[in-house]
Coordinates of C-alpha atoms and ligand atoms in Angstrom, one line a residue:
M27 CA -27.5 97.2 163.2
A28 CA -28.3 97.5 166.5
F29 CA -32.1 97.8 168.2
R30 CA -34.1 99.4 170.7
L31 CA -36.2 96.2 171.3
P32 CA -39.8 96.5 173.1
D33 CA -39.0 94.5 176.6
C34 CA -43.2 94.9 178.0
S35 CA -42.0 96.2 181.3
G36 CA -40.9 100.0 180.6
S37 CA -37.4 99.8 180.0
V38 CA -35.4 99.6 176.8
E39 CA -32.6 97.0 176.1
G40 CA -30.0 98.1 172.9
V41 CA -29.0 101.1 171.5
H42 CA -31.8 102.7 169.0
T43 CA -29.6 103.6 165.7
V44 CA -32.2 101.5 163.3
I45 CA -35.7 103.4 164.0
V46 CA -39.4 102.2 162.3
N47 CA -39.3 105.9 160.9
D48 CA -36.0 105.5 159.5
V49 CA -37.2 102.1 157.5
V50 CA -40.7 103.5 155.9
R51 CA -38.8 107.0 154.2
A52 CA -36.3 104.6 152.6
A53 CA -38.9 102.8 151.7
W54 CA -41.3 105.7 150.6
K55 CA -38.1 106.8 148.7
A56 CA -37.5 103.7 146.8
G57 CA -41.0 102.9 146.4
I58 CA -41.4 100.1 148.5
V59 CA -44.2 99.1 150.3
I60 CA -44.1 98.1 153.8
P61 CA -47.0 95.5 155.1
A62 CA -48.4 96.0 158.2
F63 CA -49.8 92.5 159.6
N64 CA -52.6 93.1 162.6
V65 CA -53.3 89.8 164.3
P66 CA -56.6 90.0 165.8
H67 CA -55.8 86.3 167.3
L68 CA -52.6 85.5 168.8
P69 CA -51.4 82.6 167.6
M70 CA -51.2 84.6 164.1
L71 CA -48.0 86.5 165.0
E72 CA -46.2 83.3 164.7
P73 CA -46.7 82.6 161.4
V74 CA -46.7 86.3 159.9
V75 CA -43.2 86.3 161.3
R76 CA -41.9 83.7 159.9
A77 CA -43.2 83.9 156.6
V78 CA -41.9 87.5 156.5
V79 CA -38.1 86.2 157.6
D80 CA -38.5 83.4 155.2
Q81 CA -39.0 85.9 152.7
D82 CA -36.6 88.3 153.7
A83 CA -38.7 91.4 153.6
F84 CA -39.8 93.8 156.1
A85 CA -42.6 94.3 158.2
L86 CA -45.1 95.5 160.7
I87 CA -46.8 93.6 163.5
E88 CA -49.4 95.9 164.6
T89 CA -52.7 95.9 167.4
A90 CA -55.6 97.5 167.3
R91 CA -58.2 99.0 170.4
I92 CA -61.2 97.3 168.2
E93 CA -59.1 93.8 167.9
W94 CA -58.5 93.2 171.5
Q95 CA -61.8 94.1 172.1
T96 CA -63.4 91.8 169.4
F97 CA -61.2 89.2 168.4
E98 CA -58.2 87.0 171.0
C99 CA -55.3 89.4 171.3
Y100 CA -55.9 90.2 174.4
G101 CA -54.5 93.8 174.3
P102 CA -51.5 96.2 173.5
A103 CA -49.5 93.7 176.6
A104 CA -50.1 90.4 175.2
V105 CA -49.3 91.2 172.1
C106 CA -45.7 92.8 173.0
D107 CA -45.2 89.7 174.8
A108 CA -45.9 87.5 171.8
Y109 CA -44.0 89.7 170.1
R110 CA -40.8 89.2 172.6
R111 CA -40.8 85.9 171.8
F112 CA -40.9 85.1 168.2
A113 CA -40.1 88.0 166.8
D114 CA -36.6 88.9 165.0
P115 CA -36.5 93.2 165.4
A116 CA -34.2 92.8 161.7
Y117 CA -37.7 92.1 160.1
V118 CA -40.3 93.2 161.8
R119 CA -41.0 95.8 164.4
L120 CA -44.1 96.3 166.6
H121 CA -47.0 99.0 165.9
L122 CA -49.9 100.5 168.2
D123 CA -52.8 100.8 164.7
H124 CA -56.0 103.0 165.4
V125 CA -55.9 104.4 169.1
P126 CA -59.4 106.6 168.1
V127 CA -60.3 109.7 169.8
V128 CA -63.3 108.8 169.2
D129 CA -64.9 105.6 168.7
E130 CA -66.3 103.8 166.3
D131 CA -70.1 103.7 168.8
D132 CA -69.6 107.8 169.5
L133 CA -67.5 107.1 172.7
E134 CA -64.7 108.9 173.8
V135 CA -61.8 107.2 174.5
D136 CA -58.2 108.0 177.1
Y137 CA -56.2 107.7 173.9
I138 CA -53.6 109.2 175.9
T139 CA -53.5 106.5 178.3
L140 CA -53.3 103.9 175.8
L141 CA -50.8 105.6 174.0
R142 CA -48.7 105.8 177.3
T143 CA -48.7 102.3 177.8
A144 CA -47.7 101.0 174.2
I145 CA -44.9 103.6 174.7
D146 CA -43.9 102.5 178.3
L147 CA -43.8 99.2 176.6
G148 CA -41.4 99.6 174.0
Y149 CA -43.8 100.0 170.9
D150 CA -42.3 101.2 168.1
S151 CA -44.2 103.3 166.9
V152 CA -47.9 104.1 167.2
M153 CA -51.5 105.4 165.9
I154 CA -53.3 108.3 166.5
D155 CA -57.1 108.2 165.2
G156 CA -58.9 111.4 165.0
S157 CA -60.6 111.2 162.0
R158 CA -63.6 111.0 163.9
A159 CA -63.6 114.2 165.4
D160 CA -64.2 117.1 163.6
L161 CA -60.3 118.7 161.9
T162 CA -59.6 121.7 164.9
R163 CA -59.4 118.8 167.2
N164 CA -58.0 116.3 165.3
I165 CA -55.1 118.9 164.8
K166 CA -55.3 119.3 168.5
T167 CA -55.6 115.4 169.7
T168 CA -53.0 114.2 167.0
S169 CA -50.8 117.4 168.1
E170 CA -50.8 115.7 171.7
A171 CA -49.9 112.0 170.3
V172 CA -47.0 113.3 168.2
A173 CA -45.4 114.9 171.1
L174 CA -46.0 112.2 173.3
A175 CA -44.6 110.1 170.8
H176 CA -41.8 112.1 169.6
A177 CA -40.7 112.4 173.2
A178 CA -40.1 108.3 173.4
G179 CA -38.3 109.0 170.3
I180 CA -40.7 107.1 168.1
P181 CA -42.7 108.0 165.4
C182 CA -46.8 108.2 165.1
E183 CA -49.5 108.2 162.4
A184 CA -52.2 110.0 162.0
E185 CA -55.4 109.7 160.3
L186 CA -57.3 112.2 157.9
G187 CA -60.7 111.6 156.1
A188 CA -62.8 108.2 157.0
V189 CA -61.3 105.1 155.8
L190 CA -65.0 103.6 156.3
R191 CA -65.9 100.1 157.8
E192 CA -67.7 97.7 156.1
G193 CA -71.1 96.3 157.8
A194 CA -70.8 99.4 160.3
G195 CA -73.7 101.2 159.9
P196 CA -75.7 101.6 156.2
L197 CA -72.9 102.6 153.5
P198 CA -73.8 103.2 149.7
P199 CA -72.7 100.3 147.7
Y200 CA -69.4 100.3 146.9
D201 CA -69.4 102.1 143.1
E202 CA -71.6 104.7 144.5
L203 CA -69.3 105.4 147.6
F204 CA -65.5 105.7 144.7
A205 CA -67.3 107.8 142.3
S206 CA -68.9 110.4 145.0
G207 CA -65.2 110.4 147.3
L208 CA -67.3 110.1 150.1
G209 CA -64.4 110.4 153.2
F210 CA -61.7 111.2 150.8
T211 CA -59.0 113.2 152.6
S212 CA -59.4 116.6 151.8
V213 CA -56.0 117.5 149.8
D214 CA -56.1 121.5 151.1
E215 CA -57.2 119.8 155.1
A216 CA -54.2 117.3 154.7
A217 CA -51.3 119.8 153.8
L218 CA -53.1 122.1 156.8
F219 CA -52.7 118.7 159.1
V220 CA -49.5 117.6 158.6
A221 CA -48.1 121.2 158.8
E222 CA -49.8 121.7 162.2
T223 CA -49.3 118.3 163.8
R224 CA -45.8 117.1 162.0
C225 CA -47.2 113.4 162.0
D226 CA -44.7 111.3 160.7
W227 CA -46.9 108.7 158.5
L228 CA -50.7 110.1 157.3
S229 CA -53.7 107.3 156.5
V230 CA -55.4 108.3 153.9
A231 CA -59.1 107.7 152.7
V232 CA -59.0 107.3 148.5
G233 CA -61.5 104.3 148.0
N234 CA -60.0 102.2 150.6
V235 CA -62.3 100.2 153.1
H236 CA -62.0 98.5 156.2
G237 CA -63.2 95.0 156.5
A238 CA -66.0 94.0 158.9
V239 CA -65.3 92.9 161.9
S240 CA -69.6 92.8 163.2
Q241 CA -70.5 89.8 163.9
V242 CA -72.6 89.7 161.1
F243 CA -70.4 90.5 157.8
R244 CA -66.9 89.3 159.6
D245 CA -66.7 86.3 157.4
R246 CA -67.8 88.0 154.5
K247 CA -65.5 88.5 151.6
K248 CA -64.6 92.1 151.2
T249 CA -65.1 94.3 148.5
Q250 CA -62.5 94.4 145.8
A251 CA -62.1 98.3 146.7
R252 CA -60.1 100.9 143.9
L253 CA -57.6 103.8 144.9
N254 CA -58.0 106.9 143.2
L255 CA -53.9 107.3 142.3
D256 CA -54.9 111.4 141.2
H257 CA -56.0 112.0 144.6
L258 CA -53.3 110.2 146.6
A259 CA -50.5 111.8 143.9
H260 CA -52.2 115.3 144.9
L261 CA -52.4 114.3 148.5
R262 CA -48.7 112.9 148.6
Q263 CA -47.8 116.6 147.3
A264 CA -49.2 118.5 149.4
T265 CA -48.2 116.3 152.3
G266 CA -44.8 115.7 151.2
V267 CA -44.9 112.4 154.4
P268 CA -45.2 108.9 153.6
M269 CA -48.9 107.8 153.7
V270 CA -50.3 104.7 154.9
L271 CA -53.3 102.7 153.2
H272 CA -55.9 100.6 155.7
G273 CA -58.0 98.4 154.6
G274 CA -55.4 96.6 152.5
S275 CA -57.5 93.5 152.2
G276 CA -58.9 92.7 148.8
V277 CA -57.5 96.1 147.1
R278 CA -57.0 95.2 143.1
Q279 CA -53.5 94.8 143.0
E280 CA -52.7 96.9 140.2
D281 CA -53.9 100.0 142.4
V282 CA -52.0 99.0 144.8
L283 CA -49.1 98.6 143.1
A284 CA -49.4 101.9 141.7
A285 CA -50.3 103.8 145.0
I286 CA -46.7 102.8 146.5
K287 CA -44.9 104.5 143.4
V288 CA -47.7 107.4 144.1
G289 CA -46.0 107.5 148.1
I290 CA -47.8 104.9 149.8
A291 CA -44.9 103.2 152.0
K292 CA -47.4 101.3 154.4
I293 CA -50.5 98.9 154.2
N294 CA -52.2 97.7 157.0
I295 CA -53.8 94.3 156.4
A296 CA -56.1 91.7 158.4
T297 CA -59.3 90.7 157.2
E298 CA -57.3 88.6 154.4
L299 CA -55.5 86.9 157.2
R300 CA -58.0 86.8 159.8
Q301 CA -60.0 85.2 157.8
A302 CA -57.4 83.0 156.7
F303 CA -56.9 81.4 160.6
E304 CA -60.6 81.2 161.4
D305 CA -61.5 79.4 158.1
G306 CA -58.6 77.0 158.9
L307 CA -59.7 76.7 162.4
R308 CA -63.1 75.6 161.0
T309 CA -62.1 73.5 158.7
S310 CA -59.5 71.7 160.4
G311 CA -60.5 72.2 163.7
G312 CA -56.8 73.0 164.8
L313 CA -54.3 75.7 165.3
P314 CA -51.1 73.9 163.1
A315 CA -53.7 74.2 160.1
A316 CA -54.7 77.4 161.6
K317 CA -51.2 79.2 161.9
A318 CA -50.1 77.3 158.3
A319 CA -52.6 78.8 156.9
V320 CA -51.4 82.3 158.0
Y321 CA -48.1 81.6 157.2
D322 CA -49.1 80.7 153.2
R323 CA -51.5 83.8 153.1
T324 CA -48.9 86.0 154.3
T325 CA -45.6 84.7 152.0
M326 CA -48.3 85.0 149.1
L327 CA -49.3 88.6 150.1
L328 CA -45.4 89.7 150.7
R329 CA -44.3 87.7 147.6
D330 CA -46.9 88.0 144.7
T331 CA -49.0 90.7 145.9
Y332 CA -46.9 93.4 147.3
A333 CA -43.3 92.4 145.7
V334 CA -41.2 93.0 148.3
S335 CA -39.6 89.7 149.1
G336 CA -35.7 90.4 149.3
M337 CA -36.2 94.1 150.0
R338 CA -35.1 94.0 153.7
R339 CA -31.4 95.2 153.1
L340 CA -32.3 98.1 150.5
I341 CA -34.4 100.0 153.6
T342 CA -32.7 99.2 156.7
G343 CA -29.5 99.6 155.5
Ligands
13P4 P1 -58.8 95.2 156.4 O1 -58.9 94.0 157.7 O2 -59.8 95.7 155.6 O3 -57.5 94.8 156.1 O4 -57.5 96.8 157.1 C1 -57.1 96.7 158.1 C2 -56.9 97.7 158.8 O5 -56.7 98.9 157.8 C3 -56.0 98.0 160.0 O6 -56.0 99.0 160.7

């Protein structure tokens, strides 16, 4: 299989025959999930990639603005550079996670420049996150982002609904949040949103929450989230595109496995691996042990939680 290789300098090598959208759609149809691992600390990238290769799985490596602002991954160019050093595109591809239209501090973001930067670097896919804007503006900004990504021949993920974040402002207790459906993606809006924006993958809120990044809460174990599978099934029916589960750390395994069968084709995991890395650094004081902890946790997720070991050939053709 031939690839479009990110070269971090703006030009493109190779032939673009297997694009990541084909892999995600193949996974979606086969009821297999593609894990997308965030690398909030740059040294996490190498052991994540090694685990994916050793498990003969397929995954995405991703980075989000909030991570390079909060942790040590230094931005899309640095992540792309590390990806180029360690990654084998037969096993992993590079995704730009969460480019917000309005950020967590309610500030406007120059999302077009960020998307262009990643596209010029050679990222394989991008995400626009207009979920803090109202529906009309989310549709407008997502449509712009989709046009930009498609012109470069790559897919664009978008978000509708509110995947809330632990430790960011007052949230009701989880059970209350789940029962009330607070922030859940609306089925009617989702049908309209996908039809209007032509986004390739849709991030949905069905009980999933993002792990904390705030100084006070970032070391705490995440609440075990559950997923409303009936709601997810309605969303699948309404949208007809692969769906993405953000806040993947610590979601009840039986719910994740069921959700994959109902249309979740990509799951984002950040907190679980970040905490493994940081705990490893704290307890051993050294990078080798921290990287070993990331390798072990990634292996466990691929093999035991998502059961995707050996699945690569099934979805990459
Ligand atoms: P967690 O940190 O909860 O795993 O969420 C990751 C995520 O959704 C990144 O976009």
